[in-house]
């Protein structure tokens, strides 16, 4: 698994936090975006390995959006 250094800078969580718990990122997704993110994630998991991108709002380490 890969976590962009930009994620750490933008959201305030160290990459090791994201990597320690593969579902951590889901706990940071804005509730209004969860359904769409869940569908995109499920679709991405059915594809061959590679890079997948989708956008969603996420809470930062200081709990702002």
PDB file of N, CA and C in Angstrom:
ATOM      1  N   UNK A   1       0.841  -1.164   0.000  1.00  0.00           N
ATOM      2  CA  UNK A   1       0.000   0.000   0.000  1.00  0.00           C
ATOM      3  C   UNK A   1       0.891   1.234   0.000  1.00  0.00           C
ATOM      4  N   UNK A   2       0.410   2.284  -0.644  1.00  0.00           N
ATOM      5  CA  UNK A   2       1.164   3.523  -0.747  1.00  0.00           C
ATOM      6  C   UNK A   2       0.316   4.677  -0.217  1.00  0.00           C
ATOM      7  N   UNK A   3       0.941   5.562   0.526  1.00  0.00           N
ATOM      8  CA  UNK A   3       0.289   6.785   0.984  1.00  0.00           C
ATOM      9  C   UNK A   3       1.139   7.956   0.509  1.00  0.00           C
ATOM     10  N   UNK A   4       0.531   8.840  -0.211  1.00  0.00           N
ATOM     11  CA  UNK A   4       1.228  10.006  -0.731  1.00  0.00           C
ATOM     12  C   UNK A   4       1.717  10.894   0.413  1.00  0.00           C
ATOM     13  N   UNK A   5       2.903  11.454   0.255  1.00  0.00           N
ATOM     14  CA  UNK A   5       3.401  12.421   1.226  1.00  0.00           C
ATOM     15  C   UNK A   5       2.487  13.631   1.316  1.00  0.00           C
ATOM     16  N   UNK A   6       1.795  13.915   0.229  1.00  0.00           N
ATOM     17  CA  UNK A   6       0.839  15.023   0.224  1.00  0.00           C
ATOM     18  C   UNK A   6      -0.302  14.798   1.195  1.00  0.00           C
ATOM     19  N   UNK A   7      -0.702  13.542   1.378  1.00  0.00           N
ATOM     20  CA  UNK A   7      -1.771  13.232   2.330  1.00  0.00           C
ATOM     21  C   UNK A   7      -1.361  13.635   3.738  1.00  0.00           C
ATOM     22  N   UNK A   8      -0.109  13.391   4.076  1.00  0.00           N
ATOM     23  CA  UNK A   8       0.381  13.762   5.403  1.00  0.00           C
ATOM     24  C   UNK A   8       0.390  15.286   5.560  1.00  0.00           C
ATOM     25  N   UNK A   9       0.857  15.977   4.552  1.00  0.00           N
ATOM     26  CA  UNK A   9       0.934  17.437   4.619  1.00  0.00           C
ATOM     27  C   UNK A   9      -0.463  18.053   4.684  1.00  0.00           C
ATOM     28  N   UNK A  10      -1.354  17.591   3.848  1.00  0.00           N
ATOM     29  CA  UNK A  10      -2.687  18.188   3.753  1.00  0.00           C
ATOM     30  C   UNK A  10      -3.569  17.822   4.944  1.00  0.00           C
ATOM     31  N   UNK A  11      -3.550  16.549   5.332  1.00  0.00           N
ATOM     32  CA  UNK A  11      -4.484  16.091   6.366  1.00  0.00           C
ATOM     33  C   UNK A  11      -3.892  16.030   7.770  1.00  0.00           C
ATOM     34  N   UNK A  12      -2.574  16.019   7.884  1.00  0.00           N
ATOM     35  CA  UNK A  12      -1.957  16.079   9.203  1.00  0.00           C
ATOM     36  C   UNK A  12      -1.734  14.757   9.899  1.00  0.00           C
ATOM     37  N   UNK A  13      -1.983  13.659   9.227  1.00  0.00           N
ATOM     38  CA  UNK A  13      -1.724  12.333   9.804  1.00  0.00           C
ATOM     39  C   UNK A  13      -0.452  11.771   9.189  1.00  0.00           C
ATOM     40  N   UNK A  14       0.441  11.222   9.993  1.00  0.00           N
ATOM     41  CA  UNK A  14       1.646  10.628   9.410  1.00  0.00           C
ATOM     42  C   UNK A  14       1.288   9.406   8.567  1.00  0.00           C
ATOM     43  N   UNK A  15       2.074   9.152   7.532  1.00  0.00           N
ATOM     44  CA  UNK A  15       1.822   8.009   6.642  1.00  0.00           C
ATOM     45  C   UNK A  15       1.738   6.707   7.426  1.00  0.00           C
ATOM     46  N   UNK A  16       2.532   6.576   8.479  1.00  0.00           N
ATOM     47  CA  UNK A  16       2.507   5.322   9.253  1.00  0.00           C
ATOM     48  C   UNK A  16       1.133   5.067   9.872  1.00  0.00           C
ATOM     49  N   UNK A  17       0.376   6.142  10.176  1.00  0.00           N
ATOM     50  CA  UNK A  17      -0.976   5.979  10.727  1.00  0.00           C
ATOM     51  C   UNK A  17      -1.899   5.379   9.689  1.00  0.00           C
ATOM     52  N   UNK A  18      -1.784   5.865   8.455  1.00  0.00           N
ATOM     53  CA  UNK A  18      -2.610   5.341   7.361  1.00  0.00           C
ATOM     54  C   UNK A  18      -2.270   3.876   7.094  1.00  0.00           C
ATOM     55  N   UNK A  19      -0.982   3.548   7.142  1.00  0.00           N
ATOM     56  CA  UNK A  19      -0.533   2.202   6.806  1.00  0.00           C
ATOM     57  C   UNK A  19      -0.775   1.195   7.929  1.00  0.00           C
ATOM     58  N   UNK A  20      -0.817   1.659   9.179  1.00  0.00           N
ATOM     59  CA  UNK A  20      -1.021   0.759  10.315  1.00  0.00           C
ATOM     60  C   UNK A  20      -2.433   0.165  10.325  1.00  0.00           C
ATOM     61  N   UNK A  21      -3.387   0.892   9.800  1.00  0.00           N
ATOM     62  CA  UNK A  21      -4.776   0.436   9.775  1.00  0.00           C
ATOM     63  C   UNK A  21      -5.338   0.707   8.389  1.00  0.00           C
ATOM     64  N   UNK A  22      -5.468  -0.310   7.554  1.00  0.00           N
ATOM     65  CA  UNK A  22      -5.935  -0.101   6.186  1.00  0.00           C
ATOM     66  C   UNK A  22      -7.301   0.579   6.077  1.00  0.00           C
ATOM     67  N   UNK A  23      -8.116   0.517   7.121  1.00  0.00           N
ATOM     68  CA  UNK A  23      -9.433   1.155   7.086  1.00  0.00           C
ATOM     69  C   UNK A  23      -9.454   2.525   7.763  1.00  0.00           C
ATOM     70  N   UNK A  24      -8.295   2.995   8.218  1.00  0.00           N
ATOM     71  CA  UNK A  24      -8.230   4.289   8.890  1.00  0.00           C
ATOM     72  C   UNK A  24      -8.830   5.403   8.039  1.00  0.00           C
ATOM     73  N   UNK A  25      -8.474   5.405   6.772  1.00  0.00           N
ATOM     74  CA  UNK A  25      -8.939   6.479   5.893  1.00  0.00           C
ATOM     75  C   UNK A  25     -10.461   6.562   5.858  1.00  0.00           C
ATOM     76  N   UNK A  26     -11.146   5.416   5.961  1.00  0.00           N
ATOM     77  CA  UNK A  26     -12.612   5.435   5.930  1.00  0.00           C
ATOM     78  C   UNK A  26     -13.197   6.189   7.117  1.00  0.00           C
ATOM     79  N   UNK A  27     -12.508   6.135   8.250  1.00  0.00           N
ATOM     80  CA  UNK A  27     -12.995   6.849   9.429  1.00  0.00           C
ATOM     81  C   UNK A  27     -12.848   8.359   9.287  1.00  0.00           C
ATOM     82  N   UNK A  28     -12.088   8.805   8.308  1.00  0.00           N
ATOM     83  CA  UNK A  28     -11.854  10.231   8.096  1.00  0.00           C
ATOM     84  C   UNK A  28     -12.722  10.809   6.982  1.00  0.00           C
ATOM     85  N   UNK A  29     -13.446   9.965   6.242  1.00  0.00           N
ATOM     86  CA  UNK A  29     -14.294  10.417   5.140  1.00  0.00           C
ATOM     87  C   UNK A  29     -15.525  11.142   5.691  1.00  0.00           C
ATOM     88  N   UNK A  30     -15.870  12.253   5.068  1.00  0.00           N
ATOM     89  CA  UNK A  30     -17.076  12.997   5.449  1.00  0.00           C
ATOM     90  C   UNK A  30     -18.281  12.074   5.279  1.00  0.00           C
ATOM     91  N   UNK A  31     -19.198  12.051   6.254  1.00  0.00           N
ATOM     92  CA  UNK A  31     -20.351  11.142   6.180  1.00  0.00           C
ATOM     93  C   UNK A  31     -21.165  11.261   4.897  1.00  0.00           C
ATOM     94  N   UNK A  32     -21.287  12.451   4.350  1.00  0.00           N
ATOM     95  CA  UNK A  32     -22.058  12.634   3.117  1.00  0.00           C
ATOM     96  C   UNK A  32     -21.388  11.991   1.906  1.00  0.00           C
ATOM     97  N   UNK A  33     -20.101  11.689   2.014  1.00  0.00           N
ATOM     98  CA  UNK A  33     -19.355  11.092   0.902  1.00  0.00           C
ATOM     99  C   UNK A  33     -19.159   9.581   1.053  1.00  0.00           C
ATOM    100  N   UNK A  34     -19.544   9.028   2.184  1.00  0.00           N
ATOM    101  CA  UNK A  34     -19.257   7.611   2.461  1.00  0.00           C
ATOM    102  C   UNK A  34     -19.861   6.651   1.440  1.00  0.00           C
ATOM    103  N   UNK A  35     -21.099   6.868   1.058  1.00  0.00           N
ATOM    104  CA  UNK A  35     -21.737   5.943   0.119  1.00  0.00           C
ATOM    105  C   UNK A  35     -21.003   5.919  -1.220  1.00  0.00           C
ATOM    106  N   UNK A  36     -20.698   7.086  -1.753  1.00  0.00           N
ATOM    107  CA  UNK A  36     -19.987   7.162  -3.028  1.00  0.00           C
ATOM    108  C   UNK A  36     -18.582   6.605  -2.945  1.00  0.00           C
ATOM    109  N   UNK A  37     -17.907   6.884  -1.837  1.00  0.00           N
ATOM    110  CA  UNK A  37     -16.550   6.363  -1.638  1.00  0.00           C
ATOM    111  C   UNK A  37     -16.584   4.849  -1.527  1.00  0.00           C
ATOM    112  N   UNK A  38     -17.561   4.335  -0.803  1.00  0.00           N
ATOM    113  CA  UNK A  38     -17.680   2.880  -0.663  1.00  0.00           C
ATOM    114  C   UNK A  38     -17.884   2.201  -2.012  1.00  0.00           C
ATOM    115  N   UNK A  39     -18.720   2.790  -2.852  1.00  0.00           N
ATOM    116  CA  UNK A  39     -18.965   2.229  -4.188  1.00  0.00           C
ATOM    117  C   UNK A  39     -17.716   2.304  -5.052  1.00  0.00           C
ATOM    118  N   UNK A  40     -17.017   3.442  -5.000  1.00  0.00           N
ATOM    119  CA  UNK A  40     -15.787   3.591  -5.785  1.00  0.00           C
ATOM    120  C   UNK A  40     -14.716   2.619  -5.312  1.00  0.00           C
ATOM    121  N   UNK A  41     -14.597   2.444  -4.004  1.00  0.00           N
ATOM    122  CA  UNK A  41     -13.599   1.526  -3.446  1.00  0.00           C
ATOM    123  C   UNK A  41     -13.917   0.083  -3.844  1.00  0.00           C
ATOM    124  N   UNK A  42     -15.181  -0.303  -3.775  1.00  0.00           N
ATOM    125  CA  UNK A  42     -15.570  -1.659  -4.160  1.00  0.00           C
ATOM    126  C   UNK A  42     -15.267  -1.904  -5.640  1.00  0.00           C
ATOM    127  N   UNK A  43     -15.547  -0.924  -6.482  1.00  0.00           N
ATOM    128  CA  UNK A  43     -15.259  -1.062  -7.916  1.00  0.00           C
ATOM    129  C   UNK A  43     -13.761  -1.164  -8.150  1.00  0.00           C
ATOM    130  N   UNK A  44     -12.975  -0.344  -7.452  1.00  0.00           N
ATOM    131  CA  UNK A  44     -11.520  -0.359  -7.621  1.00  0.00           C
ATOM    132  C   UNK A  44     -10.922  -1.691  -7.214  1.00  0.00           C
ATOM    133  N   UNK A  45     -11.482  -2.317  -6.198  1.00  0.00           N
ATOM    134  CA  UNK A  45     -10.947  -3.596  -5.718  1.00  0.00           C
ATOM    135  C   UNK A  45     -11.185  -4.728  -6.711  1.00  0.00           C
ATOM    136  N   UNK A  46     -12.130  -4.545  -7.630  1.00  0.00           N
ATOM    137  CA  UNK A  46     -12.400  -5.571  -8.646  1.00  0.00           C
ATOM    138  C   UNK A  46     -11.492  -5.426  -9.863  1.00  0.00           C
ATOM    139  N   UNK A  47     -10.758  -4.325  -9.949  1.00  0.00           N
ATOM    140  CA  UNK A  47      -9.874  -4.079 -11.093  1.00  0.00           C
ATOM    141  C   UNK A  47      -8.501  -4.692 -10.843  1.00  0.00           C
ATOM    142  N   UNK A  48      -7.733  -4.902 -11.920  1.00  0.00           N
ATOM    143  CA  UNK A  48      -6.354  -5.357 -11.730  1.00  0.00           C
ATOM    144  C   UNK A  48      -5.577  -4.334 -10.902  1.00  0.00           C
ATOM    145  N   UNK A  49      -4.545  -4.798 -10.246  1.00  0.00           N
ATOM    146  CA  UNK A  49      -3.720  -3.908  -9.420  1.00  0.00           C
ATOM    147  C   UNK A  49      -3.237  -2.726 -10.241  1.00  0.00           C
ATOM    148  N   UNK A  50      -3.206  -1.583  -9.614  1.00  0.00           N
ATOM    149  CA  UNK A  50      -2.758  -0.373 -10.286  1.00  0.00           C
ATOM    150  C   UNK A  50      -3.167   0.837  -9.483  1.00  0.00           C
ATOM    151  N   UNK A  51      -3.109   1.968 -10.111  1.00  0.00           N
ATOM    152  CA  UNK A  51      -3.461   3.214  -9.440  1.00  0.00           C
ATOM    153  C   UNK A  51      -4.933   3.514  -9.668  1.00  0.00           C
ATOM    154  N   UNK A  52      -5.606   3.838  -8.586  1.00  0.00           N
ATOM    155  CA  UNK A  52      -7.005   4.230  -8.651  1.00  0.00           C
ATOM    156  C   UNK A  52      -7.148   5.565  -7.948  1.00  0.00           C
ATOM    157  N   UNK A  53      -7.909   6.436  -8.527  1.00  0.00           N
ATOM    158  CA  UNK A  53      -8.120   7.744  -7.926  1.00  0.00           C
ATOM    159  C   UNK A  53      -9.601   8.033  -7.808  1.00  0.00           C
ATOM    160  N   UNK A  54     -10.008   8.596  -6.679  1.00  0.00           N
ATOM    161  CA  UNK A  54     -11.337   9.146  -6.520  1.00  0.00           C
ATOM    162  C   UNK A  54     -11.255  10.237  -5.467  1.00  0.00           C
ATOM    163  N   UNK A  55     -12.172  11.181  -5.542  1.00  0.00           N
ATOM    164  CA  UNK A  55     -12.131  12.325  -4.650  1.00  0.00           C
ATOM    165  C   UNK A  55     -13.219  12.224  -3.597  1.00  0.00           C
ATOM    166  N   UNK A  56     -12.892  12.727  -2.407  1.00  0.00           N
ATOM    167  CA  UNK A  56     -13.859  12.782  -1.315  1.00  0.00           C
ATOM    168  C   UNK A  56     -13.378  13.800  -0.300  1.00  0.00           C
ATOM    169  N   UNK A  57     -14.300  14.266   0.510  1.00  0.00           N
ATOM    170  CA  UNK A  57     -13.927  15.172   1.595  1.00  0.00           C
ATOM    171  C   UNK A  57     -13.480  14.330   2.777  1.00  0.00           C
ATOM    172  N   UNK A  58     -12.458  14.823   3.468  1.00  0.00           N
ATOM    173  CA  UNK A  58     -11.927  14.084   4.623  1.00  0.00           C
ATOM    174  C   UNK A  58     -11.617  15.054   5.752  1.00  0.00           C
ATOM    175  N   UNK A  59     -11.788  14.570   6.963  1.00  0.00           N
ATOM    176  CA  UNK A  59     -11.453  15.362   8.136  1.00  0.00           C
ATOM    177  C   UNK A  59      -9.947  15.326   8.381  1.00  0.00           C
ATOM    178  N   UNK A  60      -9.411  16.469   8.740  1.00  0.00           N
ATOM    179  CA  UNK A  60      -7.980  16.571   9.047  1.00  0.00           C
ATOM    180  C   UNK A  60      -7.729  16.130  10.481  1.00  0.00           C
ATOM    181  N   UNK A  61      -6.459  16.082  10.859  1.00  0.00           N
ATOM    182  CA  UNK A  61      -6.094  15.672  12.205  1.00  0.00           C
ATOM    183  C   UNK A  61      -6.687  16.605  13.267  1.00  0.00           C
ATOM    184  N   UNK A  62      -6.918  17.857  12.909  1.00  0.00           N
ATOM    185  CA  UNK A  62      -7.531  18.775  13.880  1.00  0.00           C
ATOM    186  C   UNK A  62      -9.044  18.856  13.706  1.00  0.00           C
ATOM    187  N   UNK A  63      -9.621  17.879  13.004  1.00  0.00           N
ATOM    188  CA  UNK A  63     -11.063  17.703  12.800  1.00  0.00           C
ATOM    189  C   UNK A  63     -11.739  18.791  11.974  1.00  0.00           C
ATOM    190  N   UNK A  64     -10.991  19.423  11.096  1.00  0.00           N
ATOM    191  CA  UNK A  64     -11.608  20.344  10.138  1.00  0.00           C
ATOM    192  C   UNK A  64     -11.741  19.604   8.818  1.00  0.00           C
ATOM    193  N   UNK A  65     -12.532  20.162   7.923  1.00  0.00           N
ATOM    194  CA  UNK A  65     -12.696  19.555   6.592  1.00  0.00           C
ATOM    195  C   UNK A  65     -11.739  20.167   5.621  1.00  0.00           C
TER     196      UNK A  65
END
